[in-house]
Amino acid sequence: MPDTSEGKKPLLRFLGFDFGEKRIGVATGQKTLGTTQALCVLKAENNQPNWEQVDALIKEWQVDAFVVGLPLNMDGTEQPVTLMAKKFAKRLHGRFGLPAFTHDERLSTAEVREYLFELGGYKKVKDSDFDAYAAELILKSYFESETTS
């Protein structure tokens, strides 16, 4: 059953974000097909991206919703950056009027390294692109969790 927001159209096309205080990885995905693609990394100042760049990505990819990775400690407790990621998700929703979901991103760094190794080795990937691949895995994980729930 596709996500819907208050009875509106199904949520199919997403932007996923790997929030960081200095860099924010961005990926896109189509929920029905389960496809995802790392897009870019946005520089952040004061924990915020250039909102015009985010707006351009929303328009380019015609997204219906957002997923923001939620950085938690291994025991599930929150850390200072967890609150910043939640605030970022609220800002996305407030600025663009689209639903914003958060998704547990524990282990995403280790999973990104493994994923990139499968693609031919993470040493070939520039450090600056790493966060975009993390955003892609957050989105993949979100899609998988939605199909199993």
Short mmCIF file of C-alpha atoms in Angstrom, two decimals:
data_model
loop_
_atom_site.label_atom_id
_atom_site.label_comp_id
_atom_site.label_asym_id
_atom_site.label_seq_id
_atom_site.Cartn_x
_atom_site.Cartn_y
_atom_site.Cartn_z
CA MET A 1 0.00 0.00 0.00
CA PRO A 2 1.62 3.29 -1.04
CA ASP A 3 2.16 6.05 1.50
CA THR A 4 -0.43 8.78 1.33
CA SER A 5 -0.68 12.02 3.19
CA GLU A 6 -4.13 12.87 4.50
CA GLY A 7 -5.87 11.04 1.64
CA LYS A 8 -3.93 12.85 -1.08
CA LYS A 9 -2.08 11.25 -3.97
CA PRO A 10 0.30 8.35 -3.24
CA LEU A 11 3.85 9.26 -2.25
CA LEU A 12 6.01 7.70 -4.93
CA ARG A 13 9.04 9.90 -5.65
CA PHE A 14 11.31 10.82 -2.72
CA LEU A 15 14.42 12.81 -1.92
CA GLY A 16 16.54 11.19 0.77
CA PHE A 17 18.97 13.16 2.93
CA ASP A 18 22.01 12.15 4.98
CA PHE A 19 22.09 15.16 7.30
CA GLY A 20 25.40 16.50 8.53
CA GLU A 21 26.43 19.78 10.08
CA LYS A 22 28.76 20.62 7.16
CA ARG A 23 27.55 18.37 4.33
CA ILE A 24 24.15 16.94 3.44
CA GLY A 25 24.03 13.97 1.09
CA VAL A 26 21.08 13.81 -1.29
CA ALA A 27 19.57 10.89 -3.19
CA THR A 28 16.36 10.28 -5.07
CA GLY A 29 14.18 7.23 -5.30
CA GLN A 30 10.98 5.84 -6.70
CA LYS A 31 9.15 3.82 -4.07
CA THR A 32 7.01 1.56 -6.27
CA LEU A 33 10.01 0.37 -8.27
CA GLY A 34 12.32 0.45 -5.25
CA THR A 35 14.95 2.30 -7.27
CA THR A 36 17.36 4.81 -5.76
CA GLN A 37 20.15 7.02 -7.05
CA ALA A 38 22.79 9.07 -5.24
CA LEU A 39 22.60 12.65 -6.51
CA CYS A 40 24.89 15.15 -4.83
CA VAL A 41 26.24 16.60 -1.62
CA LEU A 42 25.11 20.04 -0.50
CA LYS A 43 27.32 22.22 1.66
CA ALA A 44 25.66 23.28 4.89
CA GLU A 45 26.17 26.47 6.85
CA ASN A 46 24.68 26.74 10.32
CA ASN A 47 23.20 23.25 9.78
CA GLN A 48 21.25 24.42 6.72
CA PRO A 49 21.74 23.90 3.00
CA ASN A 50 21.23 26.48 0.30
CA TRP A 51 17.44 26.17 0.15
CA GLU A 52 17.37 27.27 -3.50
CA GLN A 53 19.45 24.19 -4.37
CA VAL A 54 16.98 21.98 -2.49
CA ASP A 55 14.08 23.66 -4.31
CA ALA A 56 15.78 23.00 -7.66
CA LEU A 57 16.21 19.30 -6.78
CA ILE A 58 12.55 19.03 -5.76
CA LYS A 59 11.46 20.51 -9.08
CA GLU A 60 13.92 18.49 -11.16
CA TRP A 61 12.95 15.16 -9.59
CA GLN A 62 9.27 16.05 -9.01
CA VAL A 63 9.29 14.62 -5.50
CA ASP A 64 6.29 13.87 -3.31
CA ALA A 65 8.08 13.48 0.05
CA PHE A 66 11.38 13.48 1.94
CA VAL A 67 13.25 10.95 4.07
CA VAL A 68 15.92 12.25 6.45
CA GLY A 69 18.36 9.84 8.08
CA LEU A 70 18.08 9.87 11.86
CA PRO A 71 21.50 9.42 13.49
CA LEU A 72 21.06 7.43 16.68
CA ASN A 73 23.51 5.82 19.07
CA MET A 74 23.83 2.04 18.73
CA ASP A 75 21.54 1.58 21.75
CA GLY A 76 18.84 3.67 20.03
CA THR A 77 19.31 6.77 22.15
CA GLU A 78 19.52 10.21 20.61
CA GLN A 79 22.66 12.29 20.26
CA PRO A 80 22.97 16.07 19.62
CA VAL A 81 22.95 15.65 15.83
CA THR A 82 19.72 13.60 16.10
CA LEU A 83 17.84 16.72 17.17
CA MET A 84 19.43 18.71 14.32
CA ALA A 85 18.32 16.08 11.79
CA LYS A 86 14.76 16.18 13.18
CA LYS A 87 14.79 19.98 12.91
CA PHE A 88 16.04 19.71 9.31
CA ALA A 89 13.13 17.35 8.48
CA LYS A 90 10.68 19.84 10.01
CA ARG A 91 12.24 22.67 7.98
CA LEU A 92 11.87 20.66 4.77
CA HIS A 93 8.21 20.08 5.52
CA GLY A 94 7.63 23.70 6.55
CA ARG A 95 9.38 25.23 3.53
CA PHE A 96 8.06 22.95 0.82
CA GLY A 97 4.79 21.61 2.23
CA LEU A 98 5.71 17.98 1.48
CA PRO A 99 5.69 15.14 4.04
CA ALA A 100 9.06 14.57 5.70
CA PHE A 101 9.84 11.24 7.36
CA THR A 102 12.85 10.31 9.47
CA HIS A 103 14.50 6.91 9.27
CA ASP A 104 17.06 5.23 11.52
CA GLU A 105 20.46 5.43 9.87
CA ARG A 106 22.51 3.40 12.34
CA LEU A 107 25.26 1.44 10.59
CA SER A 108 24.81 3.43 7.37
CA THR A 109 28.51 4.36 7.21
CA ALA A 110 29.59 0.70 7.36
CA GLU A 111 26.87 -0.25 4.87
CA VAL A 112 27.95 2.51 2.46
CA ARG A 113 31.52 1.21 2.48
CA GLU A 114 30.26 -2.34 1.80
CA TYR A 115 27.89 -1.11 -0.94
CA LEU A 116 30.60 0.91 -2.65
CA PHE A 117 32.99 -2.02 -2.43
CA GLU A 118 30.42 -4.11 -4.32
CA LEU A 119 30.24 -1.36 -6.97
CA GLY A 120 33.98 -1.55 -7.52
CA GLY A 121 35.62 -0.19 -4.43
CA TYR A 122 34.89 2.79 -2.26
CA LYS A 123 38.44 4.10 -2.73
CA LYS A 124 37.38 5.15 -6.23
CA VAL A 125 34.63 7.34 -4.76
CA LYS A 126 35.59 10.87 -3.79
CA ASP A 127 35.08 11.66 -0.12
CA SER A 128 32.77 14.46 -1.19
CA ASP A 129 30.38 11.93 -2.80
CA PHE A 130 30.27 9.57 0.19
CA ASP A 131 27.34 11.38 1.83
CA ALA A 132 25.22 11.08 -1.34
CA TYR A 133 25.68 7.29 -1.26
CA ALA A 134 24.75 7.31 2.45
CA ALA A 135 21.55 9.18 1.52
CA GLU A 136 20.85 6.55 -1.14
CA LEU A 137 21.18 3.72 1.39
CA ILE A 138 18.96 5.56 3.89
CA LEU A 139 16.30 5.79 1.17
CA LYS A 140 16.74 2.12 0.18
CA SER A 141 16.39 1.09 3.82
CA TYR A 142 13.28 3.26 4.22
CA PHE A 143 11.65 1.69 1.16
CA GLU A 144 12.49 -1.82 2.42
CA SER A 145 11.07 -1.07 5.89
CA GLU A 146 7.84 0.24 4.34
CA THR A 147 7.30 -2.89 2.25
CA THR A 148 7.80 -5.18 5.26
CA SER A 149 5.52 -3.27 7.65
#
